[in-house]
Amino acid sequence: ETGVTQTPRHLVMGMTNKKSLKCEQHLGHNAMYWYKQSAKKPLELMFVYNFKEQTENNSVPSRFSPECPNSSHLFLHLHTLQPEDSALYLCASSQGVSGYEQYFGPGTRLTVT
Amino acid sequence: DQQVKQNSPSLSVQEGRISILNCDYTNSMFDYFLWYKKYPAEGPTFLISISSIKDKNEDGRFTVFLNKSAKHLSLHIVPSQPGDSAVYFCAASGSNFGNEKLTFGTGTRLTIIP
């Protein structure tokens, strides 16, 4: 238990569906992150929020839409996804964005059919 | 173009022996390096880090070595224990960017044989 929870743990959705992934951290951290892990590929950083402000968007397609209503919660809204978006989506948090290790949640295994 | 490479996808080591996991990087701006460990169905957990002002950092059974001229780092685990069986990720960043530019390798699956 790292103090970072993610729901749901597994999600199957069609290409026309709209769904959201949720992440919550109970560590009092100020920065939160979304990562994508595809098979046999490195973890890819998608979005970074620092004090609720988005500070990084690594050229992520607009069908992924992040939302950070406060420092403890992070959402990833999904719509019109493609089968190649099937992956493990990991949320992480850290005290700050520089010099602090990140604490990861268990991930959401997403399958797009 | 992968800036952080872990060329061994898997490694098997006898319990009690030393496990050595390797990582190479190409970006000379990287000056902060981390190792994460991941068990199945869990997120990665931070293991140990090193900044480029040092060439070695030790924490219990885990030691990370950094060779800046070769752009290479390694994680040594000694003695290896069955609970060390996991996937190990190397990650790197520049101190000016921190976690906003953290780049991960593809991971090495370590199996400790009892």
mmCIF file with all atom_site columns, C-alpha atoms in Angstrom:
data_model
loop_
_atom_site.group_PDB
_atom_site.id
_atom_site.type_symbol
_atom_site.label_atom_id
_atom_site.label_alt_id
_atom_site.label_comp_id
_atom_site.label_asym_id
_atom_site.label_entity_id
_atom_site.label_seq_id
_atom_site.pdbx_PDB_ins_code
_atom_site.Cartn_x
_atom_site.Cartn_y
_atom_site.Cartn_z
_atom_site.occupancy
_atom_site.B_iso_or_equiv
_atom_site.pdbx_formal_charge
_atom_site.auth_seq_id
_atom_site.auth_comp_id
_atom_site.auth_asym_id
_atom_site.auth_atom_id
_atom_site.pdbx_PDB_model_num
ATOM 1   C CA . GLU A 1 1   ? 0.000   0.000   0.000   1.00 0.00 ? 1   GLU A CA 1
ATOM 2   C CA . THR A 1 2   ? 1.756   3.124   -1.237  1.00 0.00 ? 2   THR A CA 1
ATOM 3   C CA . GLY A 1 3   ? -0.901  5.676   -0.309  1.00 0.00 ? 3   GLY A CA 1
ATOM 4   C CA . VAL A 1 4   ? -1.966  6.084   -3.937  1.00 0.00 ? 4   VAL A CA 1
ATOM 5   C CA . THR A 1 5   ? -5.190  4.381   -5.002  1.00 0.00 ? 5   THR A CA 1
ATOM 6   C CA . GLN A 1 6   ? -6.605  3.939   -8.478  1.00 0.00 ? 6   GLN A CA 1
ATOM 7   C CA . THR A 1 7   ? -10.055 2.934   -9.643  1.00 0.00 ? 7   THR A CA 1
ATOM 8   C CA . PRO A 1 8   ? -11.113 0.935   -11.461 1.00 0.00 ? 8   PRO A CA 1
ATOM 9   C CA . ARG A 1 9   ? -8.354  -1.660  -11.488 1.00 0.00 ? 9   ARG A CA 1
ATOM 10  C CA . HIS A 1 10  ? -9.603  -3.125  -14.768 1.00 0.00 ? 10  HIS A CA 1
ATOM 11  C CA . LEU A 1 11  ? -11.658 -1.526  -17.510 1.00 0.00 ? 11  LEU A CA 1
ATOM 12  C CA . VAL A 1 12  ? -12.918 -2.799  -20.838 1.00 0.00 ? 12  VAL A CA 1
ATOM 13  C CA . MET A 1 13  ? -14.445 -0.207  -23.113 1.00 0.00 ? 13  MET A CA 1
ATOM 14  C CA . GLY A 1 14  ? -15.555 0.123   -26.693 1.00 0.00 ? 14  GLY A CA 1
ATOM 15  C CA . MET A 1 15  ? -14.146 2.723   -29.022 1.00 0.00 ? 15  MET A CA 1
ATOM 16  C CA . THR A 1 16  ? -17.247 4.887   -28.773 1.00 0.00 ? 16  THR A CA 1
ATOM 17  C CA . ASN A 1 17  ? -17.499 4.831   -24.984 1.00 0.00 ? 17  ASN A CA 1
ATOM 18  C CA . LYS A 1 18  ? -16.611 7.563   -22.528 1.00 0.00 ? 18  LYS A CA 1
ATOM 19  C CA . LYS A 1 19  ? -15.033 6.529   -19.248 1.00 0.00 ? 19  LYS A CA 1
ATOM 20  C CA . SER A 1 20  ? -12.870 8.038   -16.523 1.00 0.00 ? 20  SER A CA 1
ATOM 21  C CA . LEU A 1 21  ? -9.967  6.750   -14.483 1.00 0.00 ? 21  LEU A CA 1
ATOM 22  C CA . LYS A 1 22  ? -9.599  8.019   -10.948 1.00 0.00 ? 22  LYS A CA 1
ATOM 23  C CA . CYS A 1 23  ? -6.525  8.444   -8.788  1.00 0.00 ? 23  CYS A CA 1
ATOM 24  C CA . GLU A 1 24  ? -6.356  9.554   -5.170  1.00 0.00 ? 24  GLU A CA 1
ATOM 25  C CA . GLN A 1 25  ? -3.292  10.103  -3.018  1.00 0.00 ? 25  GLN A CA 1
ATOM 26  C CA . HIS A 1 26  ? -3.318  10.192  0.770   1.00 0.00 ? 26  HIS A CA 1
ATOM 27  C CA . LEU A 1 27  ? 0.259   11.399  1.200   1.00 0.00 ? 27  LEU A CA 1
ATOM 28  C CA . GLY A 1 28  ? -0.164  15.164  1.204   1.00 0.00 ? 28  GLY A CA 1
ATOM 29  C CA . HIS A 1 29  ? 1.844   15.447  -2.010  1.00 0.00 ? 29  HIS A CA 1
ATOM 30  C CA . ASN A 1 30  ? 1.683   18.413  -4.347  1.00 0.00 ? 30  ASN A CA 1
ATOM 31  C CA . ALA A 1 31  ? 2.472   16.789  -7.690  1.00 0.00 ? 31  ALA A CA 1
ATOM 32  C CA . MET A 1 32  ? 0.551   14.080  -9.527  1.00 0.00 ? 32  MET A CA 1
ATOM 33  C CA . TYR A 1 33  ? 1.265   12.224  -12.756 1.00 0.00 ? 33  TYR A CA 1
ATOM 34  C CA . TRP A 1 34  ? -0.334  9.958   -15.342 1.00 0.00 ? 34  TRP A CA 1
ATOM 35  C CA . TYR A 1 35  ? 1.813   7.319   -17.039 1.00 0.00 ? 35  TYR A CA 1
ATOM 36  C CA . LYS A 1 36  ? 1.055   4.785   -19.747 1.00 0.00 ? 36  LYS A CA 1
ATOM 37  C CA . GLN A 1 37  ? 2.753   1.397   -19.824 1.00 0.00 ? 37  GLN A CA 1
ATOM 38  C CA . SER A 1 38  ? 2.324   -0.610  -22.999 1.00 0.00 ? 38  SER A CA 1
ATOM 39  C CA . ALA A 1 39  ? 3.698   -4.109  -23.439 1.00 0.00 ? 39  ALA A CA 1
ATOM 40  C CA . LYS A 1 40  ? 7.481   -4.158  -23.931 1.00 0.00 ? 40  LYS A CA 1
ATOM 41  C CA . LYS A 1 41  ? 7.694   -0.387  -23.888 1.00 0.00 ? 41  LYS A CA 1
ATOM 42  C CA . PRO A 1 42  ? 9.035   1.976   -21.232 1.00 0.00 ? 42  PRO A CA 1
ATOM 43  C CA . LEU A 1 43  ? 6.699   3.835   -18.946 1.00 0.00 ? 43  LEU A CA 1
ATOM 44  C CA . GLU A 1 44  ? 5.579   6.916   -20.836 1.00 0.00 ? 44  GLU A CA 1
ATOM 45  C CA . LEU A 1 45  ? 4.869   10.080  -18.900 1.00 0.00 ? 45  LEU A CA 1
ATOM 46  C CA . MET A 1 46  ? 1.590   11.572  -20.120 1.00 0.00 ? 46  MET A CA 1
ATOM 47  C CA . PHE A 1 47  ? 0.667   14.459  -17.843 1.00 0.00 ? 47  PHE A CA 1
ATOM 48  C CA . VAL A 1 48  ? 2.091   16.260  -14.829 1.00 0.00 ? 48  VAL A CA 1
ATOM 49  C CA . TYR A 1 49  ? 0.181   18.415  -12.374 1.00 0.00 ? 49  TYR A CA 1
ATOM 50  C CA . ASN A 1 50  ? 1.956   20.512  -9.775  1.00 0.00 ? 50  ASN A CA 1
ATOM 51  C CA . PHE A 1 51  ? -0.231  22.302  -7.210  1.00 0.00 ? 51  PHE A CA 1
ATOM 52  C CA . LYS A 1 52  ? -3.261  21.483  -9.415  1.00 0.00 ? 52  LYS A CA 1
ATOM 53  C CA . GLU A 1 53  ? -1.726  23.175  -12.443 1.00 0.00 ? 53  GLU A CA 1
ATOM 54  C CA . GLN A 1 54  ? -0.809  21.126  -15.503 1.00 0.00 ? 54  GLN A CA 1
ATOM 55  C CA . THR A 1 55  ? 2.884   21.598  -16.130 1.00 0.00 ? 55  THR A CA 1
ATOM 56  C CA . GLU A 1 56  ? 3.542   18.903  -18.698 1.00 0.00 ? 56  GLU A CA 1
ATOM 57  C CA . ASN A 1 57  ? 1.649   17.329  -21.559 1.00 0.00 ? 57  ASN A CA 1
ATOM 58  C CA . ASN A 1 58  ? 3.838   14.929  -23.483 1.00 0.00 ? 58  ASN A CA 1
ATOM 59  C CA . SER A 1 59  ? 2.092   15.233  -26.851 1.00 0.00 ? 59  SER A CA 1
ATOM 60  C CA . VAL A 1 60  ? -0.802  13.124  -25.671 1.00 0.00 ? 60  VAL A CA 1
ATOM 61  C CA . PRO A 1 61  ? -3.773  12.819  -28.080 1.00 0.00 ? 61  PRO A CA 1
ATOM 62  C CA . SER A 1 62  ? -6.815  14.857  -27.138 1.00 0.00 ? 62  SER A CA 1
ATOM 63  C CA . ARG A 1 63  ? -8.897  11.706  -26.637 1.00 0.00 ? 63  ARG A CA 1
ATOM 64  C CA . PHE A 1 64  ? -7.134  11.625  -23.233 1.00 0.00 ? 64  PHE A CA 1
ATOM 65  C CA . SER A 1 65  ? -8.237  14.520  -21.060 1.00 0.00 ? 65  SER A CA 1
ATOM 66  C CA . PRO A 1 66  ? -6.802  14.968  -17.548 1.00 0.00 ? 66  PRO A CA 1
ATOM 67  C CA . GLU A 1 67  ? -8.466  16.786  -14.691 1.00 0.00 ? 67  GLU A CA 1
ATOM 68  C CA . CYS A 1 68  ? -6.986  17.726  -11.328 1.00 0.00 ? 68  CYS A CA 1
ATOM 69  C CA . PRO A 1 69  ? -9.620  19.317  -9.073  1.00 0.00 ? 69  PRO A CA 1
ATOM 70  C CA . ASN A 1 70  ? -7.281  19.393  -6.053  1.00 0.00 ? 70  ASN A CA 1
ATOM 71  C CA . SER A 1 71  ? -3.847  18.146  -5.041  1.00 0.00 ? 71  SER A CA 1
ATOM 72  C CA . SER A 1 72  ? -5.237  14.814  -3.838  1.00 0.00 ? 72  SER A CA 1
ATOM 73  C CA . HIS A 1 73  ? -7.295  13.779  -6.850  1.00 0.00 ? 73  HIS A CA 1
ATOM 74  C CA . LEU A 1 74  ? -6.480  13.214  -10.482 1.00 0.00 ? 74  LEU A CA 1
ATOM 75  C CA . PHE A 1 75  ? -8.743  11.971  -13.257 1.00 0.00 ? 75  PHE A CA 1
ATOM 76  C CA . LEU A 1 76  ? -8.110  10.795  -16.775 1.00 0.00 ? 76  LEU A CA 1
ATOM 77  C CA . HIS A 1 77  ? -11.178 11.151  -18.986 1.00 0.00 ? 77  HIS A CA 1
ATOM 78  C CA . LEU A 1 78  ? -11.245 8.815   -21.975 1.00 0.00 ? 78  LEU A CA 1
ATOM 79  C CA . HIS A 1 79  ? -13.319 9.122   -25.136 1.00 0.00 ? 79  HIS A CA 1
ATOM 80  C CA . THR A 1 80  ? -13.213 7.570   -28.591 1.00 0.00 ? 80  THR A CA 1
ATOM 81  C CA . LEU A 1 81  ? -10.152 5.529   -27.783 1.00 0.00 ? 81  LEU A CA 1
ATOM 82  C CA . GLN A 1 82  ? -8.359  3.224   -30.198 1.00 0.00 ? 82  GLN A CA 1
ATOM 83  C CA . PRO A 1 83  ? -7.351  -0.415  -29.618 1.00 0.00 ? 83  PRO A CA 1
ATOM 84  C CA . GLU A 1 84  ? -3.689  0.690   -29.454 1.00 0.00 ? 84  GLU A CA 1
ATOM 85  C CA . ASP A 1 85  ? -4.590  2.689   -26.332 1.00 0.00 ? 85  ASP A CA 1
ATOM 86  C CA . SER A 1 86  ? -4.973  -0.591  -24.462 1.00 0.00 ? 86  SER A CA 1
ATOM 87  C CA . ALA A 1 87  ? -2.336  -0.473  -21.738 1.00 0.00 ? 87  ALA A CA 1
ATOM 88  C CA . LEU A 1 88  ? -1.699  -0.164  -18.017 1.00 0.00 ? 88  LEU A CA 1
ATOM 89  C CA . TYR A 1 89  ? -2.334  3.393   -16.847 1.00 0.00 ? 89  TYR A CA 1
ATOM 90  C CA . LEU A 1 90  ? -0.414  4.343   -13.747 1.00 0.00 ? 90  LEU A CA 1
ATOM 91  C CA . CYS A 1 91  ? -0.922  7.312   -11.485 1.00 0.00 ? 91  CYS A CA 1
ATOM 92  C CA . ALA A 1 92  ? 1.864   8.621   -9.269  1.00 0.00 ? 92  ALA A CA 1
ATOM 93  C CA . SER A 1 93  ? 2.416   11.438  -6.811  1.00 0.00 ? 93  SER A CA 1
ATOM 94  C CA . SER A 1 94  ? 5.411   13.143  -5.249  1.00 0.00 ? 94  SER A CA 1
ATOM 95  C CA . GLN A 1 95  ? 6.079   15.879  -2.747  1.00 0.00 ? 95  GLN A CA 1
ATOM 96  C CA . GLY A 1 96  ? 7.411   18.105  -5.507  1.00 0.00 ? 96  GLY A CA 1
ATOM 97  C CA . VAL A 1 97  ? 8.485   17.725  -9.102  1.00 0.00 ? 97  VAL A CA 1
ATOM 98  C CA . SER A 1 98  ? 12.231  18.002  -8.495  1.00 0.00 ? 98  SER A CA 1
ATOM 99  C CA . GLY A 1 99  ? 14.345  15.721  -6.399  1.00 0.00 ? 99  GLY A CA 1
ATOM 100 C CA . TYR A 1 100 ? 11.497  13.693  -4.963  1.00 0.00 ? 100 TYR A CA 1
ATOM 101 C CA . GLU A 1 101 ? 10.745  10.060  -5.686  1.00 0.00 ? 101 GLU A CA 1
ATOM 102 C CA . GLN A 1 102 ? 7.313   9.226   -6.959  1.00 0.00 ? 102 GLN A CA 1
ATOM 103 C CA . TYR A 1 103 ? 4.831   6.911   -5.312  1.00 0.00 ? 103 TYR A CA 1
ATOM 104 C CA . PHE A 1 104 ? 2.801   4.884   -7.767  1.00 0.00 ? 104 PHE A CA 1
ATOM 105 C CA . GLY A 1 105 ? -0.679  3.475   -7.594  1.00 0.00 ? 105 GLY A CA 1
ATOM 106 C CA . PRO A 1 106 ? -1.407  -0.102  -8.705  1.00 0.00 ? 106 PRO A CA 1
ATOM 107 C CA . GLY A 1 107 ? -2.637  0.991   -12.116 1.00 0.00 ? 107 GLY A CA 1
ATOM 108 C CA . THR A 1 108 ? -5.737  0.515   -14.228 1.00 0.00 ? 108 THR A CA 1
ATOM 109 C CA . ARG A 1 109 ? -5.524  -2.195  -16.883 1.00 0.00 ? 109 ARG A CA 1
ATOM 110 C CA . LEU A 1 110 ? -7.446  -0.756  -19.839 1.00 0.00 ? 110 LEU A CA 1
ATOM 111 C CA . THR A 1 111 ? -8.621  -2.802  -22.802 1.00 0.00 ? 111 THR A CA 1
ATOM 112 C CA . VAL A 1 112 ? -10.193 -1.035  -25.763 1.00 0.00 ? 112 VAL A CA 1
ATOM 113 C CA . THR A 1 113 ? -12.285 -3.299  -27.982 1.00 0.00 ? 113 THR A CA 1
ATOM 114 C CA . ASP B 2 1   ? 14.744  6.866   -29.750 1.00 0.00 ? 1   ASP B CA 1
ATOM 115 C CA . GLN B 2 2   ? 15.114  5.372   -26.293 1.00 0.00 ? 2   GLN B CA 1
ATOM 116 C CA . GLN B 2 3   ? 17.249  7.536   -24.070 1.00 0.00 ? 3   GLN B CA 1
ATOM 117 C CA . VAL B 2 4   ? 17.332  5.003   -21.244 1.00 0.00 ? 4   VAL B CA 1
ATOM 118 C CA . LYS B 2 5   ? 18.055  1.411   -22.178 1.00 0.00 ? 5   LYS B CA 1
ATOM 119 C CA . GLN B 2 6   ? 17.914  -1.783  -20.221 1.00 0.00 ? 6   GLN B CA 1
ATOM 120 C CA . ASN B 2 7   ? 19.251  -4.292  -22.686 1.00 0.00 ? 7   ASN B CA 1
ATOM 121 C CA . SER B 2 8   ? 18.567  -7.402  -20.616 1.00 0.00 ? 8   SER B CA 1
ATOM 122 C CA . PRO B 2 9   ? 14.833  -8.132  -20.482 1.00 0.00 ? 9   PRO B CA 1
ATOM 123 C CA . SER B 2 10  ? 15.377  -10.863 -17.924 1.00 0.00 ? 10  SER B CA 1
ATOM 124 C CA . LEU B 2 11  ? 17.940  -12.178 -15.454 1.00 0.00 ? 11  LEU B CA 1
ATOM 125 C CA . SER B 2 12  ? 18.006  -15.272 -13.230 1.00 0.00 ? 12  SER B CA 1
ATOM 126 C CA . VAL B 2 13  ? 20.230  -15.438 -10.156 1.00 0.00 ? 13  VAL B CA 1
ATOM 127 C CA . GLN B 2 14  ? 20.715  -18.037 -7.457  1.00 0.00 ? 14  GLN B CA 1
ATOM 128 C CA . GLU B 2 15  ? 19.537  -17.062 -3.977  1.00 0.00 ? 15  GLU B CA 1
ATOM 129 C CA . GLY B 2 16  ? 22.398  -15.660 -1.923  1.00 0.00 ? 16  GLY B CA 1
ATOM 130 C CA . ARG B 2 17  ? 24.404  -14.583 -4.951  1.00 0.00 ? 17  ARG B CA 1
ATOM 131 C CA . ILE B 2 18  ? 24.837  -11.075 -6.323  1.00 0.00 ? 18  ILE B CA 1
ATOM 132 C CA . SER B 2 19  ? 22.307  -9.691  -8.829  1.00 0.00 ? 19  SER B CA 1
ATOM 133 C CA . ILE B 2 20  ? 23.596  -7.018  -11.197 1.00 0.00 ? 20  ILE B CA 1
ATOM 134 C CA . LEU B 2 21  ? 21.128  -5.065  -13.285 1.00 0.00 ? 21  LEU B CA 1
ATOM 135 C CA . ASN B 2 22  ? 22.444  -2.706  -15.939 1.00 0.00 ? 22  ASN B CA 1
ATOM 136 C CA . CYS B 2 23  ? 21.179  0.495   -17.507 1.00 0.00 ? 23  CYS B CA 1
ATOM 137 C CA . ASP B 2 24  ? 22.627  2.727   -20.214 1.00 0.00 ? 24  ASP B CA 1
ATOM 138 C CA . TYR B 2 25  ? 21.587  6.242   -21.123 1.00 0.00 ? 25  TYR B CA 1
ATOM 139 C CA . THR B 2 26  ? 22.316  8.507   -24.057 1.00 0.00 ? 26  THR B CA 1
ATOM 140 C CA . ASN B 2 27  ? 21.281  11.970  -22.892 1.00 0.00 ? 27  ASN B CA 1
ATOM 141 C CA . SER B 2 28  ? 24.257  13.780  -21.349 1.00 0.00 ? 28  SER B CA 1
ATOM 142 C CA . MET B 2 29  ? 21.854  16.191  -19.634 1.00 0.00 ? 29  MET B CA 1
ATOM 143 C CA . PHE B 2 30  ? 20.675  13.433  -17.302 1.00 0.00 ? 30  PHE B CA 1
ATOM 144 C CA . ASP B 2 31  ? 22.134  13.907  -13.852 1.00 0.00 ? 31  ASP B CA 1
ATOM 145 C CA . TYR B 2 32  ? 19.714  12.150  -11.528 1.00 0.00 ? 32  TYR B CA 1
ATOM 146 C CA . PHE B 2 33  ? 19.010  8.436   -11.711 1.00 0.00 ? 33  PHE B CA 1
ATOM 147 C CA . LEU B 2 34  ? 16.573  6.173   -9.942  1.00 0.00 ? 34  LEU B CA 1
ATOM 148 C CA . TRP B 2 35  ? 15.716  2.503   -9.700  1.00 0.00 ? 35  TRP B CA 1
ATOM 149 C CA . TYR B 2 36  ? 12.154  1.326   -9.219  1.00 0.00 ? 36  TYR B CA 1
ATOM 150 C CA . LYS B 2 37  ? 10.954  -2.180  -8.479  1.00 0.00 ? 37  LYS B CA 1
ATOM 151 C CA . LYS B 2 38  ? 7.614   -3.563  -9.625  1.00 0.00 ? 38  LYS B CA 1
ATOM 152 C CA . TYR B 2 39  ? 5.719   -6.624  -8.472  1.00 0.00 ? 39  TYR B CA 1
ATOM 153 C CA . PRO B 2 40  ? 2.819   -7.997  -10.562 1.00 0.00 ? 40  PRO B CA 1
ATOM 154 C CA . ALA B 2 41  ? -0.484  -6.162  -10.047 1.00 0.00 ? 41  ALA B CA 1
ATOM 155 C CA . GLU B 2 42  ? 1.273   -3.363  -8.154  1.00 0.00 ? 42  GLU B CA 1
ATOM 156 C CA . GLY B 2 43  ? 2.713   -0.034  -9.197  1.00 0.00 ? 43  GLY B CA 1
ATOM 157 C CA . PRO B 2 44  ? 6.478   0.566   -9.244  1.00 0.00 ? 44  PRO B CA 1
ATOM 158 C CA . THR B 2 45  ? 8.046   1.386   -5.879  1.00 0.00 ? 45  THR B CA 1
ATOM 159 C CA . PHE B 2 46  ? 11.097  3.560   -5.431  1.00 0.00 ? 46  PHE B CA 1
ATOM 160 C CA . LEU B 2 47  ? 14.247  1.646   -4.509  1.00 0.00 ? 47  LEU B CA 1
ATOM 161 C CA . ILE B 2 48  ? 17.316  3.854   -4.629  1.00 0.00 ? 48  ILE B CA 1
ATOM 162 C CA . SER B 2 49  ? 18.636  6.929   -6.429  1.00 0.00 ? 49  SER B CA 1
ATOM 163 C CA . ILE B 2 50  ? 21.935  8.588   -7.267  1.00 0.00 ? 50  ILE B CA 1
ATOM 164 C CA . SER B 2 51  ? 22.876  12.030  -8.459  1.00 0.00 ? 51  SER B CA 1
ATOM 165 C CA . SER B 2 52  ? 25.741  12.612  -10.859 1.00 0.00 ? 52  SER B CA 1
ATOM 166 C CA . ILE B 2 53  ? 27.925  14.180  -8.187  1.00 0.00 ? 53  ILE B CA 1
ATOM 167 C CA . LYS B 2 54  ? 28.393  10.685  -6.756  1.00 0.00 ? 54  LYS B CA 1
ATOM 168 C CA . ASP B 2 55  ? 29.516  7.439   -8.305  1.00 0.00 ? 55  ASP B CA 1
ATOM 169 C CA . LYS B 2 56  ? 28.065  5.134   -5.693  1.00 0.00 ? 56  LYS B CA 1
ATOM 170 C CA . ASN B 2 57  ? 25.101  5.066   -3.358  1.00 0.00 ? 57  ASN B CA 1
ATOM 171 C CA . GLU B 2 58  ? 24.369  2.272   -0.947  1.00 0.00 ? 58  GLU B CA 1
ATOM 172 C CA . ASP B 2 59  ? 21.244  1.348   0.985   1.00 0.00 ? 59  ASP B CA 1
ATOM 173 C CA . GLY B 2 60  ? 21.360  -1.959  2.784   1.00 0.00 ? 60  GLY B CA 1
ATOM 174 C CA . ARG B 2 61  ? 21.594  -4.775  0.251   1.00 0.00 ? 61  ARG B CA 1
ATOM 175 C CA . PHE B 2 62  ? 21.198  -2.371  -2.659  1.00 0.00 ? 62  PHE B CA 1
ATOM 176 C CA . THR B 2 63  ? 24.014  -0.373  -4.241  1.00 0.00 ? 63  THR B CA 1
ATOM 177 C CA . VAL B 2 64  ? 23.828  1.764   -7.344  1.00 0.00 ? 64  VAL B CA 1
ATOM 178 C CA . PHE B 2 65  ? 26.981  2.579   -9.298  1.00 0.00 ? 65  PHE B CA 1
ATOM 179 C CA . LEU B 2 66  ? 27.198  5.399   -11.814 1.00 0.00 ? 66  LEU B CA 1
ATOM 180 C CA . ASN B 2 67  ? 29.827  5.645   -14.546 1.00 0.00 ? 67  ASN B CA 1
ATOM 181 C CA . LYS B 2 68  ? 29.266  9.030   -16.147 1.00 0.00 ? 68  LYS B CA 1
ATOM 182 C CA . SER B 2 69  ? 31.910  8.685   -18.817 1.00 0.00 ? 69  SER B CA 1
ATOM 183 C CA . ALA B 2 70  ? 30.326  5.442   -20.025 1.00 0.00 ? 70  ALA B CA 1
ATOM 184 C CA . LYS B 2 71  ? 26.793  6.738   -19.425 1.00 0.00 ? 71  LYS B CA 1
ATOM 185 C CA . HIS B 2 72  ? 26.107  3.564   -17.530 1.00 0.00 ? 72  HIS B CA 1
ATOM 186 C CA . LEU B 2 73  ? 24.621  2.690   -14.188 1.00 0.00 ? 73  LEU B CA 1
ATOM 187 C CA . SER B 2 74  ? 24.099  -0.577  -12.439 1.00 0.00 ? 74  SER B CA 1
ATOM 188 C CA . LEU B 2 75  ? 22.149  -1.867  -9.472  1.00 0.00 ? 75  LEU B CA 1
ATOM 189 C CA . HIS B 2 76  ? 23.771  -4.504  -7.284  1.00 0.00 ? 76  HIS B CA 1
ATOM 190 C CA . ILE B 2 77  ? 21.702  -6.596  -4.915  1.00 0.00 ? 77  ILE B CA 1
ATOM 191 C CA . VAL B 2 78  ? 23.643  -8.720  -2.480  1.00 0.00 ? 78  VAL B CA 1
ATOM 192 C CA . PRO B 2 79  ? 22.758  -11.190 -1.179  1.00 0.00 ? 79  PRO B CA 1
ATOM 193 C CA . SER B 2 80  ? 19.797  -11.824 -3.487  1.00 0.00 ? 80  SER B CA 1
ATOM 194 C CA . GLN B 2 81  ? 16.620  -13.049 -1.828  1.00 0.00 ? 81  GLN B CA 1
ATOM 195 C CA . PRO B 2 82  ? 13.469  -14.658 -3.284  1.00 0.00 ? 82  PRO B CA 1
ATOM 196 C CA . GLY B 2 83  ? 11.489  -11.492 -2.464  1.00 0.00 ? 83  GLY B CA 1
ATOM 197 C CA . ASP B 2 84  ? 13.729  -9.586  -4.858  1.00 0.00 ? 84  ASP B CA 1
ATOM 198 C CA . SER B 2 85  ? 12.050  -11.337 -7.800  1.00 0.00 ? 85  SER B CA 1
ATOM 199 C CA . ALA B 2 86  ? 10.375  -8.450  -9.631  1.00 0.00 ? 86  ALA B CA 1
ATOM 200 C CA . VAL B 2 87  ? 10.756  -6.158  -12.628 1.00 0.00 ? 87  VAL B CA 1
ATOM 201 C CA . TYR B 2 88  ? 13.348  -3.428  -12.107 1.00 0.00 ? 88  TYR B CA 1
ATOM 202 C CA . PHE B 2 89  ? 13.103  -0.123  -13.946 1.00 0.00 ? 89  PHE B CA 1
ATOM 203 C CA . CYS B 2 90  ? 15.899  2.355   -14.376 1.00 0.00 ? 90  CYS B CA 1
ATOM 204 C CA . ALA B 2 91  ? 14.878  6.027   -14.750 1.00 0.00 ? 91  ALA B CA 1
ATOM 205 C CA . ALA B 2 92  ? 16.765  9.242   -15.430 1.00 0.00 ? 92  ALA B CA 1
ATOM 206 C CA . SER B 2 93  ? 16.153  12.958  -15.372 1.00 0.00 ? 93  SER B CA 1
ATOM 207 C CA . GLY B 2 94  ? 17.909  16.300  -15.538 1.00 0.00 ? 94  GLY B CA 1
ATOM 208 C CA . SER B 2 95  ? 17.943  18.233  -12.281 1.00 0.00 ? 95  SER B CA 1
ATOM 209 C CA . ASN B 2 96  ? 16.506  21.251  -14.041 1.00 0.00 ? 96  ASN B CA 1
ATOM 210 C CA . PHE B 2 97  ? 13.420  19.289  -14.981 1.00 0.00 ? 97  PHE B CA 1
ATOM 211 C CA . GLY B 2 98  ? 12.983  16.706  -12.287 1.00 0.00 ? 98  GLY B CA 1
ATOM 212 C CA . ASN B 2 99  ? 10.033  14.398  -12.561 1.00 0.00 ? 99  ASN B CA 1
ATOM 213 C CA . GLU B 2 100 ? 8.532   16.385  -15.412 1.00 0.00 ? 100 GLU B CA 1
ATOM 214 C CA . LYS B 2 101 ? 11.082  14.823  -17.723 1.00 0.00 ? 101 LYS B CA 1
ATOM 215 C CA . LEU B 2 102 ? 11.663  11.481  -16.013 1.00 0.00 ? 102 LEU B CA 1
ATOM 216 C CA . THR B 2 103 ? 12.534  8.869   -18.621 1.00 0.00 ? 103 THR B CA 1
ATOM 217 C CA . PHE B 2 104 ? 12.203  5.166   -17.880 1.00 0.00 ? 104 PHE B CA 1
ATOM 218 C CA . GLY B 2 105 ? 13.828  2.096   -19.354 1.00 0.00 ? 105 GLY B CA 1
ATOM 219 C CA . THR B 2 106 ? 11.847  -0.964  -20.452 1.00 0.00 ? 106 THR B CA 1
ATOM 220 C CA . GLY B 2 107 ? 12.673  -2.934  -17.321 1.00 0.00 ? 107 GLY B CA 1
ATOM 221 C CA . THR B 2 108 ? 14.536  -6.123  -16.435 1.00 0.00 ? 108 THR B CA 1
ATOM 222 C CA . ARG B 2 109 ? 12.693  -9.054  -14.924 1.00 0.00 ? 109 ARG B CA 1
ATOM 223 C CA . LEU B 2 110 ? 14.799  -10.516 -12.120 1.00 0.00 ? 110 LEU B CA 1
ATOM 224 C CA . THR B 2 111 ? 14.083  -14.047 -10.943 1.00 0.00 ? 111 THR B CA 1
ATOM 225 C CA . ILE B 2 112 ? 15.810  -15.336 -7.817  1.00 0.00 ? 112 ILE B CA 1
ATOM 226 C CA . ILE B 2 113 ? 16.131  -19.097 -7.828  1.00 0.00 ? 113 ILE B CA 1
ATOM 227 C CA . PRO B 2 114 ? 15.849  -20.680 -4.354  1.00 0.00 ? 114 PRO B CA 1
#
